[in-house]
Amino acid sequence: MSKNFINKTHIEGVIYEHALEMKTTGPNSKAPGTQYIRGSISIATDNAMTNIVPVYFSYVTAKTNKDKDNATYGVLKNIMDGVIGTHMKDGAEKAGKVRIDSALGLNDFYPPNSNELVSQRRNEGGFVHTVDVLQDDENSRNTFECDILITNVVRIEADEERNLPEKVLVKGAIFDFRKALMPYEFTATNPNAMNYFEDLGASQSNPVLTKIWGRQVSTTIVKTTVEESAFGEASVKETKSTRRDLLITGAAKEPYIWDDESTMTAAELKEAIANREVALAAAKERSQKSAITPATPAAAPAGSANFNF
């Protein structure tokens, strides 16, 4: 693949809570006995403290590969030690403010005793910096920008009972810094955006490679149930659920050239899909210690491709 695929997110706000822990590498690792931080921090990106965006860190050490102090490690360590406060523990006034330049990732795993793959979308890694002042525009505090290979577009009708608007699901694949393929789904609610993505005519046999950008939105859905009583007041119950959407607010005027050496060829996509299957088989084996890694399929001619991921 000649193209360096765009995949970046910007999260800025108040530290809502954290689930960080200090770990030590085992004797079989490349650097045995190395301490590192793993876990997540959740950031409230709006002033109302309702749009909560988590960022996950898998391996953050005190030193970088160039043996320099790792600023991100220092910030995360201060959050763990309580030097930097969180909203849930210390209140809004004492909670620290940060900006994080991260990327969209995918946590693939098989639960114990299950053959069902679980793929969790999340922000992964990046650089964390403390700040004194946040951007005034709340919509600029929770952004994403990425290249996507679109293979399916589905319109979903509005759900008045659940207070959900009409939307279009934009499905396809994005890529990490290693150019590994990650199946992903985005949402468009703007009428012009919904029509635009439908008119692209993207499919598994005719994918469209383009750039999109937007915001990470966390919505709390409240469902109220009223049960009438034989006498007196009715019973009113509220059930809350949180839905996180990657809401598309813009796209490139012209898609990239697909199946071209300057971007990505159909053969390269087939190889990326095969590599993902091998990685999933390895994840299943680690989880269940019994899976068999499938052989990498041979690449079919580009004209007969059906990219199903």
CSV table of C-alpha atoms in Angstrom, one decimal:
chain,number,residue,atom,x,y,z
A,1,MET,CA,0.0,0.0,0.0
A,2,SER,CA,1.5,3.3,-1.1
A,3,LYS,CA,-0.9,5.5,0.8
A,4,ASN,CA,-0.3,6.5,4.4
A,5,PHE,CA,-3.9,6.2,5.7
A,6,ILE,CA,-5.2,9.0,7.8
A,7,ASN,CA,-6.5,7.9,11.2
A,8,LYS,CA,-6.5,10.5,14.0
A,9,THR,CA,-8.7,11.7,16.8
A,10,HIS,CA,-8.5,14.7,19.1
A,11,ILE,CA,-10.1,14.5,22.6
A,12,GLU,CA,-10.0,17.5,24.9
A,13,GLY,CA,-11.8,18.1,28.2
A,14,VAL,CA,-12.0,17.3,31.9
A,15,ILE,CA,-10.8,14.0,33.2
A,16,TYR,CA,-14.0,12.3,34.2
A,17,GLU,CA,-12.6,9.0,35.7
A,18,HIS,CA,-9.8,6.5,35.1
A,19,ALA,CA,-9.2,2.8,35.1
A,20,LEU,CA,-5.4,2.8,34.9
A,21,GLU,CA,-3.1,0.2,36.5
A,22,MET,CA,0.7,-0.4,36.8
A,23,LYS,CA,1.9,-3.6,35.2
A,24,THR,CA,5.2,-5.4,34.8
A,25,THR,CA,6.4,-7.3,31.8
A,26,GLY,CA,7.0,-11.0,32.2
A,27,PRO,CA,10.2,-13.0,31.8
A,28,ASN,CA,9.4,-13.9,28.2
A,29,SER,CA,8.9,-10.4,27.0
A,30,LYS,CA,11.5,-8.4,25.0
A,31,ALA,CA,12.2,-6.3,28.1
A,32,PRO,CA,11.5,-8.4,31.2
A,33,GLY,CA,10.7,-6.6,34.4
A,34,THR,CA,9.7,-3.3,32.7
A,35,GLN,CA,7.0,-1.3,34.5
A,36,TYR,CA,4.3,0.1,32.3
A,37,ILE,CA,0.8,1.7,32.6
A,38,ARG,CA,-2.2,0.1,31.0
A,39,GLY,CA,-5.9,1.1,31.1
A,40,SER,CA,-8.2,3.9,30.1
A,41,ILE,CA,-9.1,7.5,31.0
A,42,SER,CA,-12.5,8.9,30.2
A,43,ILE,CA,-12.8,12.6,29.2
A,44,ALA,CA,-15.8,14.8,29.5
A,45,THR,CA,-15.6,16.9,26.3
A,46,ASP,CA,-18.6,19.2,27.0
A,47,ASN,CA,-19.3,21.7,29.8
A,48,ALA,CA,-22.3,19.7,30.9
A,49,MET,CA,-20.1,16.7,31.6
A,50,THR,CA,-22.3,14.4,29.6
A,51,ASN,CA,-20.3,13.6,26.5
A,52,ILE,CA,-17.8,11.1,27.9
A,53,VAL,CA,-15.1,9.8,25.5
A,54,PRO,CA,-12.7,7.0,26.8
A,55,VAL,CA,-9.1,6.6,25.6
A,56,TYR,CA,-7.3,3.2,26.1
A,57,PHE,CA,-3.6,2.8,26.6
A,58,SER,CA,-2.1,-0.7,26.2
A,59,TYR,CA,1.6,-0.1,27.0
A,60,VAL,CA,3.0,3.2,28.3
A,61,THR,CA,6.5,3.1,29.7
A,62,ALA,CA,8.5,5.8,31.6
A,63,LYS,CA,11.0,6.0,28.7
A,64,THR,CA,10.5,6.3,25.0
A,65,ASN,CA,12.3,4.1,22.4
A,66,LYS,CA,15.0,6.8,22.3
A,67,ASP,CA,15.5,6.6,26.1
A,68,LYS,CA,13.9,10.0,26.7
A,69,ASP,CA,11.3,10.7,29.4
A,70,ASN,CA,7.8,9.9,28.2
A,71,ALA,CA,5.6,12.8,28.9
A,72,THR,CA,2.4,10.7,28.5
A,73,TYR,CA,3.6,8.3,31.2
A,74,GLY,CA,4.2,11.2,33.6
A,75,VAL,CA,0.6,12.5,33.1
A,76,LEU,CA,-1.0,9.1,33.4
A,77,LYS,CA,1.1,8.3,36.6
A,78,ASN,CA,0.0,11.6,38.1
A,79,ILE,CA,-3.6,10.7,37.4
A,80,MET,CA,-3.1,7.3,39.1
A,81,ASP,CA,-1.4,8.8,42.1
A,82,GLY,CA,-4.1,11.5,42.5
A,83,VAL,CA,-1.8,14.4,41.8
A,84,ILE,CA,-4.1,15.2,38.9
A,85,GLY,CA,-7.8,14.9,40.0
A,86,THR,CA,-10.8,13.3,38.3
A,87,HIS,CA,-14.4,14.5,38.3
A,88,MET,CA,-15.8,11.4,39.9
A,89,LYS,CA,-13.3,11.3,42.7
A,90,ASP,CA,-12.4,14.9,43.3
A,91,GLY,CA,-15.2,17.0,41.8
A,92,ALA,CA,-15.3,19.3,38.8
A,93,GLU,CA,-13.3,22.1,40.3
A,94,LYS,CA,-10.3,19.8,41.2
A,95,ALA,CA,-10.5,17.6,38.1
A,96,GLY,CA,-7.6,18.0,35.6
A,97,LYS,CA,-7.9,19.1,32.0
A,98,VAL,CA,-6.1,17.3,29.2
A,99,ARG,CA,-5.9,17.1,25.4
A,100,ILE,CA,-5.1,13.8,23.8
A,101,ASP,CA,-4.1,13.2,20.2
A,102,SER,CA,-5.1,9.6,19.6
A,103,ALA,CA,-6.4,7.2,16.9
A,104,LEU,CA,-9.4,5.0,16.3
A,105,GLY,CA,-8.7,1.4,17.2
A,106,LEU,CA,-10.4,-2.0,17.5
A,107,ASN,CA,-10.2,-4.3,20.5
A,108,ASP,CA,-10.9,-7.8,19.1
A,109,PHE,CA,-11.3,-10.7,21.5
A,110,TYR,CA,-13.1,-13.9,22.1
A,111,PRO,CA,-14.8,-14.3,25.5
A,112,PRO,CA,-13.9,-17.5,27.4
A,113,ASN,CA,-15.8,-20.5,26.1
A,114,SER,CA,-17.2,-18.6,23.2
A,115,ASN,CA,-16.7,-18.7,19.4
A,116,GLU,CA,-18.3,-15.2,19.0
A,117,LEU,CA,-15.9,-12.5,18.1
A,118,VAL,CA,-16.3,-9.2,20.1
A,119,SER,CA,-14.9,-6.1,18.4
A,120,GLN,CA,-14.9,-2.9,20.5
A,121,ARG,CA,-14.4,0.4,18.9
A,122,ARG,CA,-12.2,2.7,20.9
A,123,ASN,CA,-9.6,5.5,20.9
A,124,GLU,CA,-6.2,3.8,21.4
A,125,GLY,CA,-2.9,5.4,22.5
A,126,GLY,CA,-1.5,8.7,21.6
A,127,PHE,CA,0.0,11.7,23.4
A,128,VAL,CA,-1.5,13.2,26.6
A,129,HIS,CA,-0.9,16.8,27.6
A,130,THR,CA,-2.3,18.7,30.6
A,131,VAL,CA,-4.0,22.1,29.7
A,132,ASP,CA,-5.3,25.0,31.7
A,133,VAL,CA,-8.0,26.2,29.3
A,134,LEU,CA,-10.2,24.2,26.9
A,135,GLN,CA,-11.3,25.3,23.5
A,136,ASP,CA,-14.5,27.4,23.6
A,137,ASP,CA,-16.1,25.4,20.8
A,138,GLU,CA,-17.2,22.1,22.4
A,139,ASN,CA,-17.6,20.5,19.0
A,140,SER,CA,-13.8,20.9,18.5
A,141,ARG,CA,-13.0,18.9,21.6
A,142,ASN,CA,-14.1,15.4,20.3
A,143,THR,CA,-13.1,15.1,16.7
A,144,PHE,CA,-12.0,12.3,14.3
A,145,GLU,CA,-10.5,12.3,10.8
A,146,CYS,CA,-9.8,9.1,8.8
A,147,ASP,CA,-9.6,7.5,5.5
A,148,ILE,CA,-12.3,4.8,5.0
A,149,LEU,CA,-13.0,2.1,2.4
A,150,ILE,CA,-16.8,2.1,2.3
A,151,THR,CA,-18.4,-1.2,1.4
A,152,ASN,CA,-22.0,-0.7,2.6
A,153,VAL,CA,-24.4,2.1,3.3
A,154,VAL,CA,-27.7,1.4,5.2
A,155,ARG,CA,-30.5,3.9,6.0
A,156,ILE,CA,-32.2,3.4,9.4
A,157,GLU,CA,-35.6,4.9,10.0
A,158,ALA,CA,-36.2,7.2,13.0
A,159,ASP,CA,-37.2,5.5,16.3
A,160,GLU,CA,-39.5,8.0,18.0
A,161,GLU,CA,-40.0,5.7,21.1
A,162,ARG,CA,-36.2,5.7,21.7
A,163,ASN,CA,-35.8,9.3,20.6
A,164,LEU,CA,-33.4,8.3,17.8
A,165,PRO,CA,-33.3,10.3,14.5
A,166,GLU,CA,-33.2,8.9,11.0
A,167,LYS,CA,-29.7,8.0,10.1
A,168,VAL,CA,-27.4,6.3,7.6
A,169,LEU,CA,-24.8,3.8,8.7
A,170,VAL,CA,-21.6,4.0,6.7
A,171,LYS,CA,-19.8,0.7,7.0
A,172,GLY,CA,-16.4,-0.3,5.8
A,173,ALA,CA,-12.8,-0.5,6.9
A,174,ILE,CA,-10.2,2.0,8.3
A,175,PHE,CA,-6.5,1.3,8.9
A,176,ASP,CA,-4.1,1.7,11.8
A,177,PHE,CA,-0.5,3.0,11.6
A,178,ARG,CA,0.6,-0.5,10.7
A,179,LYS,CA,-1.9,-0.4,7.8
A,180,ALA,CA,-3.8,-3.2,9.5
A,181,LEU,CA,-7.5,-3.4,8.4
A,182,MET,CA,-10.2,-2.7,11.0
A,183,PRO,CA,-13.9,-3.1,10.1
A,184,TYR,CA,-15.7,0.1,11.3
A,185,GLU,CA,-19.1,1.8,11.3
A,186,PHE,CA,-19.9,5.5,11.2
A,187,THR,CA,-23.2,7.5,11.4
A,188,ALA,CA,-24.6,10.3,9.3
A,189,THR,CA,-27.7,12.2,10.3
A,190,ASN,CA,-27.5,15.3,8.1
A,191,PRO,CA,-30.0,14.8,5.2
A,192,ASN,CA,-27.4,15.9,2.6
A,193,ALA,CA,-24.8,13.6,4.1
A,194,MET,CA,-27.3,10.6,4.1
A,195,ASN,CA,-28.1,11.2,0.4
A,196,TYR,CA,-24.4,11.7,-0.5
A,197,PHE,CA,-23.3,8.4,1.0
A,198,GLU,CA,-26.2,6.5,-0.5
A,199,ASP,CA,-25.5,8.0,-4.0
A,200,LEU,CA,-21.9,6.8,-3.8
A,201,GLY,CA,-23.1,3.3,-4.7
A,202,ALA,CA,-20.5,1.6,-2.5
A,203,SER,CA,-20.7,-2.1,-2.1
A,204,GLN,CA,-18.5,-5.1,-1.3
A,205,SER,CA,-17.8,-5.6,-5.0
A,206,ASN,CA,-17.4,-1.8,-5.7
A,207,PRO,CA,-15.9,-0.2,-2.6
A,208,VAL,CA,-15.3,3.6,-2.3
A,209,LEU,CA,-12.1,4.9,-0.7
A,210,THR,CA,-12.4,8.4,0.7
A,211,LYS,CA,-11.8,10.7,3.7
A,212,ILE,CA,-14.3,11.5,6.3
A,213,TRP,CA,-14.3,13.6,9.5
A,214,GLY,CA,-16.7,14.3,12.4
A,215,ARG,CA,-17.3,14.1,16.1
A,216,GLN,CA,-17.4,11.4,18.8
A,217,VAL,CA,-20.9,11.7,20.4
A,218,SER,CA,-22.0,10.0,23.6
A,219,THR,CA,-25.8,10.1,23.9
A,220,THR,CA,-27.8,9.1,27.0
A,221,ILE,CA,-31.2,7.6,26.0
A,222,VAL,CA,-33.9,7.7,28.6
A,223,LYS,CA,-36.9,5.4,28.3
A,224,THR,CA,-39.8,6.1,30.6
A,225,THR,CA,-42.3,3.3,31.5
A,226,VAL,CA,-45.6,4.2,33.2
A,227,GLU,CA,-47.6,1.5,34.9
A,228,GLU,CA,-51.1,2.6,36.0
A,229,SER,CA,-52.2,1.7,39.5
A,230,ALA,CA,-55.6,0.4,40.6
A,231,PHE,CA,-55.5,3.4,43.0
A,232,GLY,CA,-53.2,6.3,43.8
A,233,GLU,CA,-50.2,7.3,41.8
A,234,ALA,CA,-48.9,5.4,38.8
A,235,SER,CA,-45.5,3.8,38.9
A,236,VAL,CA,-43.0,5.7,36.7
A,237,LYS,CA,-39.7,4.0,35.9
A,238,GLU,CA,-36.8,5.4,33.9
A,239,THR,CA,-34.2,3.3,32.1
A,240,LYS,CA,-31.0,4.9,30.9
A,241,SER,CA,-28.6,3.6,28.3
A,242,THR,CA,-25.6,5.2,26.6
A,243,ARG,CA,-24.9,5.1,22.9
A,244,ARG,CA,-21.7,6.2,21.3
A,245,ASP,CA,-21.6,7.3,17.7
A,246,LEU,CA,-18.9,8.5,15.3
A,247,LEU,CA,-21.0,11.2,13.7
A,248,ILE,CA,-19.8,12.2,10.2
A,249,THR,CA,-19.9,16.0,9.6
A,250,GLY,CA,-17.8,16.1,6.4
A,251,ALA,CA,-16.2,14.2,3.6
A,252,ALA,CA,-13.7,14.8,0.8
A,253,LYS,CA,-15.2,16.4,-2.3
A,254,GLU,CA,-13.8,13.7,-4.4
A,255,PRO,CA,-13.0,10.1,-3.3
A,256,TYR,CA,-9.5,8.7,-3.8
A,257,ILE,CA,-8.8,6.5,-6.8
A,258,TRP,CA,-9.6,2.9,-5.8
A,259,ASP,CA,-7.6,-0.2,-7.0
A,260,ASP,CA,-4.6,1.9,-7.9
A,261,GLU,CA,-0.9,1.7,-6.8
A,262,SER,CA,-1.0,5.3,-5.6
A,263,THR,CA,-3.6,4.3,-2.9
A,264,MET,CA,-4.6,0.7,-2.5
A,265,THR,CA,-5.0,-2.2,-5.0
A,266,ALA,CA,-7.7,-4.9,-4.8
A,267,ALA,CA,-4.9,-7.5,-4.3
A,268,GLU,CA,-3.5,-5.5,-1.3
A,269,LEU,CA,-6.9,-5.3,0.2
A,270,LYS,CA,-7.3,-9.1,-0.1
A,271,GLU,CA,-4.0,-9.5,1.7
A,272,ALA,CA,-5.1,-7.1,4.5
A,273,ILE,CA,-8.3,-9.1,4.9
A,274,ALA,CA,-6.3,-12.4,5.1
A,275,ASN,CA,-3.9,-10.9,7.6
A,276,ARG,CA,-6.8,-9.9,9.8
A,277,GLU,CA,-8.2,-13.4,9.7
A,278,VAL,CA,-4.8,-14.8,10.8
A,279,ALA,CA,-4.7,-12.3,13.6
A,280,LEU,CA,-8.2,-13.2,14.7
A,281,ALA,CA,-7.3,-16.9,14.7
A,282,ALA,CA,-4.3,-16.1,16.9
A,283,ALA,CA,-6.6,-14.2,19.3
A,284,LYS,CA,-9.0,-17.1,19.4
A,285,GLU,CA,-6.1,-19.5,20.1
A,286,ARG,CA,-4.8,-17.3,23.0
A,287,SER,CA,-8.3,-17.2,24.5
A,288,GLN,CA,-9.3,-20.8,24.0
A,289,LYS,CA,-5.9,-22.5,23.3
A,290,SER,CA,-7.6,-24.7,20.8
A,291,ALA,CA,-8.2,-22.7,17.6
A,292,ILE,CA,-6.5,-23.5,14.3
A,293,THR,CA,-5.1,-20.7,12.3
A,294,PRO,CA,-6.5,-20.7,8.8
A,295,ALA,CA,-4.3,-20.7,5.8
A,296,THR,CA,-3.9,-17.4,4.0
A,297,PRO,CA,-6.2,-17.5,0.9
A,298,ALA,CA,-4.7,-16.8,-2.5
A,299,ALA,CA,-5.6,-13.5,-4.0
A,300,ALA,CA,-8.4,-13.6,-6.6
A,301,PRO,CA,-8.4,-11.5,-9.7
A,302,ALA,CA,-9.4,-7.9,-8.9
A,303,GLY,CA,-12.5,-8.0,-11.1
A,304,SER,CA,-14.1,-10.9,-9.2
A,305,ALA,CA,-13.5,-9.6,-5.7
A,306,ASN,CA,-16.1,-9.4,-3.0
A,307,PHE,CA,-14.7,-7.7,0.1
A,308,ASN,CA,-16.6,-9.1,3.0
A,309,PHE,CA,-15.2,-8.0,6.4
